[in-house]
Coordinates of C-alpha atoms and ligand atoms in Angstrom, one line a residue:
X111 CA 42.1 -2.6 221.8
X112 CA 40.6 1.0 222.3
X113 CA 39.4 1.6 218.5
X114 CA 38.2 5.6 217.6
X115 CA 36.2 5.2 214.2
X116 CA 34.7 8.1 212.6
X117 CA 32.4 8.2 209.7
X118 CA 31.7 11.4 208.1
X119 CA 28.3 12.2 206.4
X120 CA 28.1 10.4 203.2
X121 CA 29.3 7.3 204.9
X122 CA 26.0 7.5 206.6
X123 CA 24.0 9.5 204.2
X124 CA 20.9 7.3 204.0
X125 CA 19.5 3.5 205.9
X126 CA 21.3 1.1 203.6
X127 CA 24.6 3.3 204.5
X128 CA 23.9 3.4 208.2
X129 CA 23.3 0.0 207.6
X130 CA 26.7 -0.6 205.9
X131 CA 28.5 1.3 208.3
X132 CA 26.8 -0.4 211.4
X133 CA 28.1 -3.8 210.2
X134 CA 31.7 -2.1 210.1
X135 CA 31.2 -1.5 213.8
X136 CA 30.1 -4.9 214.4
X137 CA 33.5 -6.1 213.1
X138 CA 35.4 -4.8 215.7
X139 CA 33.3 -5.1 218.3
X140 CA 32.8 -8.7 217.7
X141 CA 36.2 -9.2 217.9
X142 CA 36.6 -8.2 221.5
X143 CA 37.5 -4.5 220.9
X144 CA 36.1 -1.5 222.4
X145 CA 34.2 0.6 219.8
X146 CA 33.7 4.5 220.2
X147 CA 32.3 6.2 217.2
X148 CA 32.4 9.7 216.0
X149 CA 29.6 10.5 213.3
X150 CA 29.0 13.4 210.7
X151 CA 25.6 14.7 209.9
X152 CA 24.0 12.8 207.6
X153 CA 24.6 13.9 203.8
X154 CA 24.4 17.5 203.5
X155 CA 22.3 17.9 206.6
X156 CA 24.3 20.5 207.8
X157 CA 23.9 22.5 204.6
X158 CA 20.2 22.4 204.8
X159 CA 20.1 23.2 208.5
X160 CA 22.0 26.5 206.9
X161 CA 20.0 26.9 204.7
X162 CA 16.6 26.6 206.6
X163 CA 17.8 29.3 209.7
X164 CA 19.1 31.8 206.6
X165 CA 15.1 31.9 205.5
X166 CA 14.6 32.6 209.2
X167 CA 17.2 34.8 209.7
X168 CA 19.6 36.5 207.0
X169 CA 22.0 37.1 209.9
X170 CA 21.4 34.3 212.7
X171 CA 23.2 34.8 216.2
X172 CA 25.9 32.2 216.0
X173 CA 25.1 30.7 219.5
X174 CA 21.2 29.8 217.7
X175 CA 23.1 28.7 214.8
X176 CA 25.3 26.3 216.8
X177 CA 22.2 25.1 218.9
X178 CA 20.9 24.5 215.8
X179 CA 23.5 22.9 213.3
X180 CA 24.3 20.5 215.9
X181 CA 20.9 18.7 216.0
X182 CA 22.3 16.9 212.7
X183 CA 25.0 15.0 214.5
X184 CA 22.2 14.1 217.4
X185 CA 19.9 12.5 214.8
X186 CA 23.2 10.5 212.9
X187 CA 24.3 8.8 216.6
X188 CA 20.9 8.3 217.6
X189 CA 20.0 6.4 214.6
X190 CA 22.9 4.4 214.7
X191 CA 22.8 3.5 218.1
X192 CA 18.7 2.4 217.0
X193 CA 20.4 0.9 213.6
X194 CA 23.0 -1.5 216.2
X195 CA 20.2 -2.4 218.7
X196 CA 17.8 -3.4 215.8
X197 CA 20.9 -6.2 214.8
X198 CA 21.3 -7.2 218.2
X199 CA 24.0 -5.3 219.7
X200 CA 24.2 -2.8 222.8
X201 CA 25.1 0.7 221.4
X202 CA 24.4 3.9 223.1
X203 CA 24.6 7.5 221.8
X204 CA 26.1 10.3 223.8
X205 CA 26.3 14.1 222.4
X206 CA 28.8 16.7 223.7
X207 CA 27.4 17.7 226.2
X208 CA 26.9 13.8 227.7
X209 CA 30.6 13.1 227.1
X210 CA 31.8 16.3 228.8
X211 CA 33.3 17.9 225.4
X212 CA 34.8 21.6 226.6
X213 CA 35.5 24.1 224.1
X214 CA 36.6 27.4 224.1
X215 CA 33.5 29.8 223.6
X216 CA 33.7 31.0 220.3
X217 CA 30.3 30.1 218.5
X218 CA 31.1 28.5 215.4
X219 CA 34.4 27.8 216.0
X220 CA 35.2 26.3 219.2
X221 CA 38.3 24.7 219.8
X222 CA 38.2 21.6 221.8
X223 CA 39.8 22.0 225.0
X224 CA 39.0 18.8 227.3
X225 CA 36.9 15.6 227.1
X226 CA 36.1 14.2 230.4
X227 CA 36.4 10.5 230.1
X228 CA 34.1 9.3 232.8
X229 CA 30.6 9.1 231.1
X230 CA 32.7 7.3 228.2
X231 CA 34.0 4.5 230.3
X232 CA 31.5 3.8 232.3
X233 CA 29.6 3.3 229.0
X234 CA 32.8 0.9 227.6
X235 CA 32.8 -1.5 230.8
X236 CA 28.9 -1.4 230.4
X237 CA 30.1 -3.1 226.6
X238 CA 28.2 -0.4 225.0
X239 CA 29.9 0.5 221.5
X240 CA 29.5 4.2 221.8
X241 CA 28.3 6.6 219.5
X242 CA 29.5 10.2 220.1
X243 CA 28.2 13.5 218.1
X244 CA 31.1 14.5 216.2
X245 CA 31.2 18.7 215.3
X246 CA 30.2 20.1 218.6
X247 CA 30.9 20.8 222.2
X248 CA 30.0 22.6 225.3
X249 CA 31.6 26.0 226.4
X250 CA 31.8 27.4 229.7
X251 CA 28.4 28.5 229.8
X252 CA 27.0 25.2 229.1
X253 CA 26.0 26.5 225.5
X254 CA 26.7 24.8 222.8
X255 CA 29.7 24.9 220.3
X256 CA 30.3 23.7 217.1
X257 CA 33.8 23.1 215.2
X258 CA 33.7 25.0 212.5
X259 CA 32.5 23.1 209.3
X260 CA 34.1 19.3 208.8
X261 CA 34.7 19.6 212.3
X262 CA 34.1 16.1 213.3
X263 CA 37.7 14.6 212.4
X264 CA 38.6 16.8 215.3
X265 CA 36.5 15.2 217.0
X266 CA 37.5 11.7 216.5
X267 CA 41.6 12.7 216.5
X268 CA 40.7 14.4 220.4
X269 CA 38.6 11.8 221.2
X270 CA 41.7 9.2 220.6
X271 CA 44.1 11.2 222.3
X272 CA 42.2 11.4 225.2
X273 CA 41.4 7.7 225.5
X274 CA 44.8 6.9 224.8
X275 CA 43.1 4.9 221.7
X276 CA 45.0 2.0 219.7
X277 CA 43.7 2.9 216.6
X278 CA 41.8 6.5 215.3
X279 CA 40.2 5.3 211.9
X280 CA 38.7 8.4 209.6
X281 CA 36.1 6.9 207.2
X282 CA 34.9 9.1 204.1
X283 CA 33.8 8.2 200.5
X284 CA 36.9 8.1 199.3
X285 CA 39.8 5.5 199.5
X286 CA 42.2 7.8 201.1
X287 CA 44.7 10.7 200.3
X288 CA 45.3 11.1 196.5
X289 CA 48.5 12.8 194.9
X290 CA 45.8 15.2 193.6
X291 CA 42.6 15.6 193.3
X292 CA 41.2 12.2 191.0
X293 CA 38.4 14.5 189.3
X294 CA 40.8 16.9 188.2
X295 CA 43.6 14.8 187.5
X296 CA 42.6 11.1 186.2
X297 CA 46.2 10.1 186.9
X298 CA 46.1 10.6 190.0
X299 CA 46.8 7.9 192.7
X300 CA 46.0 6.6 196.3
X301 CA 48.5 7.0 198.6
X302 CA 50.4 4.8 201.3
X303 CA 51.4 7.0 203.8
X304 CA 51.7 11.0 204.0
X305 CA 53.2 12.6 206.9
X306 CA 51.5 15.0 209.4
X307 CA 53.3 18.2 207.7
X308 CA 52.2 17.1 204.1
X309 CA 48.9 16.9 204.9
X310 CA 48.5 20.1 207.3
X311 CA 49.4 21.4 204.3
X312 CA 47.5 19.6 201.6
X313 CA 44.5 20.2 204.5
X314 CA 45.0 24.5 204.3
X315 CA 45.2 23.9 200.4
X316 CA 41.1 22.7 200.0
X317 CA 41.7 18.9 199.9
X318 CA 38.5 18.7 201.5
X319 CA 40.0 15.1 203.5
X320 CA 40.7 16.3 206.8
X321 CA 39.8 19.3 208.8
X322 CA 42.9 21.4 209.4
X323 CA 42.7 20.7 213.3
X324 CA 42.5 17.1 213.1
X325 CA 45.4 17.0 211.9
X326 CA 47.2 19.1 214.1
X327 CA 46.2 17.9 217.0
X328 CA 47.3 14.0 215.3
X329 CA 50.6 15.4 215.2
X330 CA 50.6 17.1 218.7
X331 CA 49.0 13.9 220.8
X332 CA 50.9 11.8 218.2
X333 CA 47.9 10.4 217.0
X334 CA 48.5 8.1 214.0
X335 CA 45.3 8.2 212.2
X336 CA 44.0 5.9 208.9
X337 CA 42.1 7.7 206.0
X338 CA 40.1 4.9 204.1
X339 CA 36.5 4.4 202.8
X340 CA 33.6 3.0 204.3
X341 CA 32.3 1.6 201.0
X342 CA 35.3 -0.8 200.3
X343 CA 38.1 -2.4 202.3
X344 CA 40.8 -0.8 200.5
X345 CA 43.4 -0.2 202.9
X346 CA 43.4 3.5 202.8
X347 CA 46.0 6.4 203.9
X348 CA 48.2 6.4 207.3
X349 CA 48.9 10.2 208.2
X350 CA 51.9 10.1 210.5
X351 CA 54.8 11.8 212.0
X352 CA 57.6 10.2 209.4
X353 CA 56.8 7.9 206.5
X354 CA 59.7 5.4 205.3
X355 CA 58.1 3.4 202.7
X356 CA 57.7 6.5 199.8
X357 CA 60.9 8.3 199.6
X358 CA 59.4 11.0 197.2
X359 CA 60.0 14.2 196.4
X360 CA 56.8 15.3 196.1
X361 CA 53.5 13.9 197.8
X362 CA 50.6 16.0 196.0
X363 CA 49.6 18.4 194.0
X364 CA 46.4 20.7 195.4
X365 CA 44.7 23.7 194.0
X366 CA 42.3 26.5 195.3
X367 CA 40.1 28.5 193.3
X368 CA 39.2 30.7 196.2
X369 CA 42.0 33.0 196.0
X370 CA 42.1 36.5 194.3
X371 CA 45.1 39.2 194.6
X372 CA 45.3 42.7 195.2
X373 CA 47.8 45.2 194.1
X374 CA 48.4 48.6 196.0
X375 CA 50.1 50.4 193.6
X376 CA 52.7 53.2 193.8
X377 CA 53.4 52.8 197.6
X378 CA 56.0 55.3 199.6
X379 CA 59.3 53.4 199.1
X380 CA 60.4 54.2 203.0
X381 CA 59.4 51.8 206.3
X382 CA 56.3 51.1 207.8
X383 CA 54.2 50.5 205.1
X384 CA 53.8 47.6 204.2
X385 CA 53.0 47.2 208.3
X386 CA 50.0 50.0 207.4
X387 CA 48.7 48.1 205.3
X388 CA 48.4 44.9 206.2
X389 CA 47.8 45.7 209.9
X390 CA 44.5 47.1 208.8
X391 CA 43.7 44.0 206.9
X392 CA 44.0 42.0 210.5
X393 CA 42.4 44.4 212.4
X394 CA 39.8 43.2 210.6
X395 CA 40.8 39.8 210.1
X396 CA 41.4 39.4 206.8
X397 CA 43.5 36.9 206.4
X398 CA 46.3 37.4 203.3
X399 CA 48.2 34.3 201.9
X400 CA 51.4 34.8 199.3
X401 CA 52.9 38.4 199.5
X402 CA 55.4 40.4 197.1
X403 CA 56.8 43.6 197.1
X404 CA 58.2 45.1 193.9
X405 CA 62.0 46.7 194.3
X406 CA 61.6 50.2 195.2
X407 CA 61.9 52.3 192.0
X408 CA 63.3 55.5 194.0
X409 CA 60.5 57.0 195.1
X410 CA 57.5 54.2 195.2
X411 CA 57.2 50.3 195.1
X412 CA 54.3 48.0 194.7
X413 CA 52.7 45.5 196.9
X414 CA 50.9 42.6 196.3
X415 CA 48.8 40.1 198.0
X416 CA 46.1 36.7 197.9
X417 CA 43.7 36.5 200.2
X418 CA 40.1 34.7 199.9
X419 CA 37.8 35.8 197.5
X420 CA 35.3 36.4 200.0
X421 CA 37.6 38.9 201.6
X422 CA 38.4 40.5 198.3
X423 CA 35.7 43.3 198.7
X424 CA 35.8 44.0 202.1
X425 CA 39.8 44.1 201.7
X426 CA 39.4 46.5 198.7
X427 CA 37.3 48.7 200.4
X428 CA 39.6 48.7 203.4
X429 CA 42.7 49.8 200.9
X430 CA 40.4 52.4 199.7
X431 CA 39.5 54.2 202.4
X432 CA 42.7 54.0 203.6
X433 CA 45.0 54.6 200.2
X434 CA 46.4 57.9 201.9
X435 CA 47.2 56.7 204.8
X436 CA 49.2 53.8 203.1
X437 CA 50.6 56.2 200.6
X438 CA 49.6 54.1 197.6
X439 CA 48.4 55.8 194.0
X440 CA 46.0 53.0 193.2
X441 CA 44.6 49.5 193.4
X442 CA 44.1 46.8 191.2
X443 CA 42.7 43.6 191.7
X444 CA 42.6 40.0 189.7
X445 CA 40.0 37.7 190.9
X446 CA 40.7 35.1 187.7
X447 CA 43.6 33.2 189.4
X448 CA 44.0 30.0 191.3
X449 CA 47.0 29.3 193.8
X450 CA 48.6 25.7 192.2
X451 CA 51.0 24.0 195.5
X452 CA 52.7 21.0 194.9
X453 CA 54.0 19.5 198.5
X454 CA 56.0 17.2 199.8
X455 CA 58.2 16.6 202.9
X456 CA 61.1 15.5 200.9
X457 CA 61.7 18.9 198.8
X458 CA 63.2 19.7 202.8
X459 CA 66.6 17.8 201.7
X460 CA 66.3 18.1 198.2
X461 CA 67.0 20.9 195.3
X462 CA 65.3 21.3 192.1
X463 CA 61.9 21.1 193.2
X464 CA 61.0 24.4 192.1
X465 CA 62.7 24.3 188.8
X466 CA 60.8 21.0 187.7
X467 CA 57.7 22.5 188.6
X468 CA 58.5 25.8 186.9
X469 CA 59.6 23.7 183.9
X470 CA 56.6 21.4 183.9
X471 CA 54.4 25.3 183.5
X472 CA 56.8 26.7 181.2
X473 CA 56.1 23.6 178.8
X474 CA 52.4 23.5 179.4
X475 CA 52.9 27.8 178.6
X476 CA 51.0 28.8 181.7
X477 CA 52.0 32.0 183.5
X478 CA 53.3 32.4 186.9
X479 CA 51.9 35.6 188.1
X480 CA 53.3 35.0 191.9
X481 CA 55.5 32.4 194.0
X482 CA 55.7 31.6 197.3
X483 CA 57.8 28.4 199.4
X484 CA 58.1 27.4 202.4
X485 CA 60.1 24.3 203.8
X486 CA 57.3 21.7 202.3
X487 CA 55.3 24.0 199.7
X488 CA 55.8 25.4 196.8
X489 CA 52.7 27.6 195.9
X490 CA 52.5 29.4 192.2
X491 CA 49.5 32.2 191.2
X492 CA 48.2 31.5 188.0
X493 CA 45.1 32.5 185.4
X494 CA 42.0 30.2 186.8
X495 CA 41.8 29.1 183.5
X496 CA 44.7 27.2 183.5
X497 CA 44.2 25.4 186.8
X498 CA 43.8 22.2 185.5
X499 CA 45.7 21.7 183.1
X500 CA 49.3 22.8 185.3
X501 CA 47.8 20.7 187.9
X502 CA 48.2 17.6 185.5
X503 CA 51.5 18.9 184.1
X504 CA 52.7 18.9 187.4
X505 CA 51.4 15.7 188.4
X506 CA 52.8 14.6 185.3
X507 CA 56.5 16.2 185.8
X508 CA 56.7 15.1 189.1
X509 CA 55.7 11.2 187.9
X510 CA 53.2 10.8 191.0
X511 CA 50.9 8.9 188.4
X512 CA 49.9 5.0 189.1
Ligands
LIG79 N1 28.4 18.2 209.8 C1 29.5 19.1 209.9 C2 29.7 19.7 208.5 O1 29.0 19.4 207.6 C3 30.7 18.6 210.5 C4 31.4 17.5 209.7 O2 30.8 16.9 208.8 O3 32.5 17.2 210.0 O4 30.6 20.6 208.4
MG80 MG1 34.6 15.9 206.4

């Protein structure tokens, strides 16, 4: 078997966890398998190496940056490979550019294009157990990329899919994916299997698991991938295209806290508008998340938005500059909320889903300031304040609890 393992930065955060995670190799390998491994900066490497180019340079080019960030993936493979020789086994450590990794050319957020496969199997028949710099890649300049941040999943899922791997294993500190965050909600519990969608979606909600593009690539190559921990043999999470064993309504709960909403107020009730204003917010990319628009009251409606609160001032100042061209009177802004989603593949085929969560936050008296569904997702706006506790009346309503 063809085995992808990839350990993200905790797993390897200092020797006795390099260590641990170096005997997890082993297991395979010793079996007869072929071993490649994708590896995270150790601990919050990555963070420092921020950090430490910021007191350099408050604004960085991001081609430096990437040059730079991905040194901490080069040190994590290289010690590994050092950690496997020193226990007697052949390991060698390739970074992106040694594999062949192509990426688009976007600094800082490269998308993974092609991985040439050569260098990698020469390396296999060789018996090497391969240790690959997760996070980065080479663009068509020969510069290097990086993944955006938690990019080495996508890593690991592209790696698989182009070796045609048996099995693509995601290690973290954590057992696996949880109906909801375990800090937040104590109730909360490990589960079996979660489809592709589910967790795309749980993924664009901040549960921190699995970078967004891992996942979509899993689901376009079709690669079935495991979620477990590196620290115990629990059996983990299988992300895949259908799951048969959990025939739930619901499969999590999720929360973000980096959300604000804007209000244009008193807008022209007559077309175009609303493509006014938000076409100005792409132009400069500002991405915006639930939407409403108030019934027309004759003359003038109201529109709301979320978008990140990092884009919350350089959106307001957008809407203000612009407020006649939009036609609006004013603008008000909240930044004290918190989007609460609950999702689940099997709300698709089922009613009601909405009204037990909107039950569960009417008995908990928490205030839904905005709603949004889609096929999978049912998001609500609330007070930030009240985040954790509908999160756990939720949970609770839904019965996702061990
Ligand atoms: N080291 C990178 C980060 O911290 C990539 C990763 O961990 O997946 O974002
Ligand atoms: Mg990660």
């Amino acid at each position: 078997m063809l085995i992808v393992k990839k350990f993200g930065g905790s797993s390897v955060a200092n020797k006795e966890r390099v260590f641990n995670v170096a005997r997890r190799i082993v297991e395979d390998y010793k079996e007869g398998h072929q071993v490649v491994v994708v590896l995270s900066a150790q601990g919050d490497t990555t963070d420092l190496l921020l950090e430490k180019a910021r007191e350099i340079n408050k604004n960085p080019s991001r081609r430096e940056m990437d040059m730079f960030l991905s040194t901490g993936e080069q040190q994590s493979v290289a010690l590994m490979a050092m950690a496997l020789q020193s226990i007697g086994y052949p390991a060698i450590s390739l970074n992106a550019y040694q594999v062949g990794m192509h990426t688009s050319s976007v600094y800082s957020n490269a998308r993974l294009k092609r991985i040439d496969q050569e260098r990698i199997m020469s390396e296999l028949e060789r018996n090497n157990i391969i240790l690959v710099t997760g996070f980065q890649g080479i663009n068509r300049y020969e510069d290097i990329t990086t993944l955006g941040r938690g990019g080495s999943d996508t890593t690991a899922v592209a790696l698989a899919a182009a070796l045609k791997a048996d099995r693509c294993e995601i290690y973290t500190d954590v057992e696996g994916v949880y109906t909801a965050d375990p800090r937040v909600v104590p109730n909360a519990r490990k589960l079996d299997e979660i489809t592709y969608d589910e967790m795309l979606e749980l993924a664009s909600l901040g549960a921190k698991v699995l970078h967004n593009r891992s996942v979509e690539l899993a689901k376009k190559y079709g690669v079935e991938l495991v979620v477990r921990s590196s620290l115990s043999q629990a059996e983990g999470t299988i992300v895949k295209e259908e799951c048969k064993m959990e025939k739930m309504l619901v499969s999590g709960v999720a929360a973000d806290k980096n959300v604000a909403r804007i209000a244009v107020i008193g807008i022209k009730d007559e077309p175009g508008k609303a493509f006014e204003l938000f076409s100005l917010l792409a132009k400069k990319n500002i991405n915006v998340d639930i939407i409403l628009q108030s019934i027309g009251r004759g003359r003038s409606k109201d529109i709301s938005f979320t978008t990140s609160r990092d884009n919350l001032e350089e959106a307001l100042s957008i809407i203000h500059e612009n407020l006649e061209r939009i036609s609006g009177e004013r603008v008000e802004y909240d930044e004290q909320v918190a989007k609460v989603s609950v999702v689940g593949a099997g709300m698709a085929s089922n009613s009601g889903v909405a009204s037990l969560m909107f039950e569960a936050l009417f008995d908990a008296n928490i205030n839904i300031k905005m709603i949004s569904t889609s096929e999978i997702k049912i998001s609500v706006l609330i007070n930030e304040k009240d985040t954790e506790e509908a999160m756990n009346a939720i949970h609770e309503s839904f019965k996702l609890f061990k």
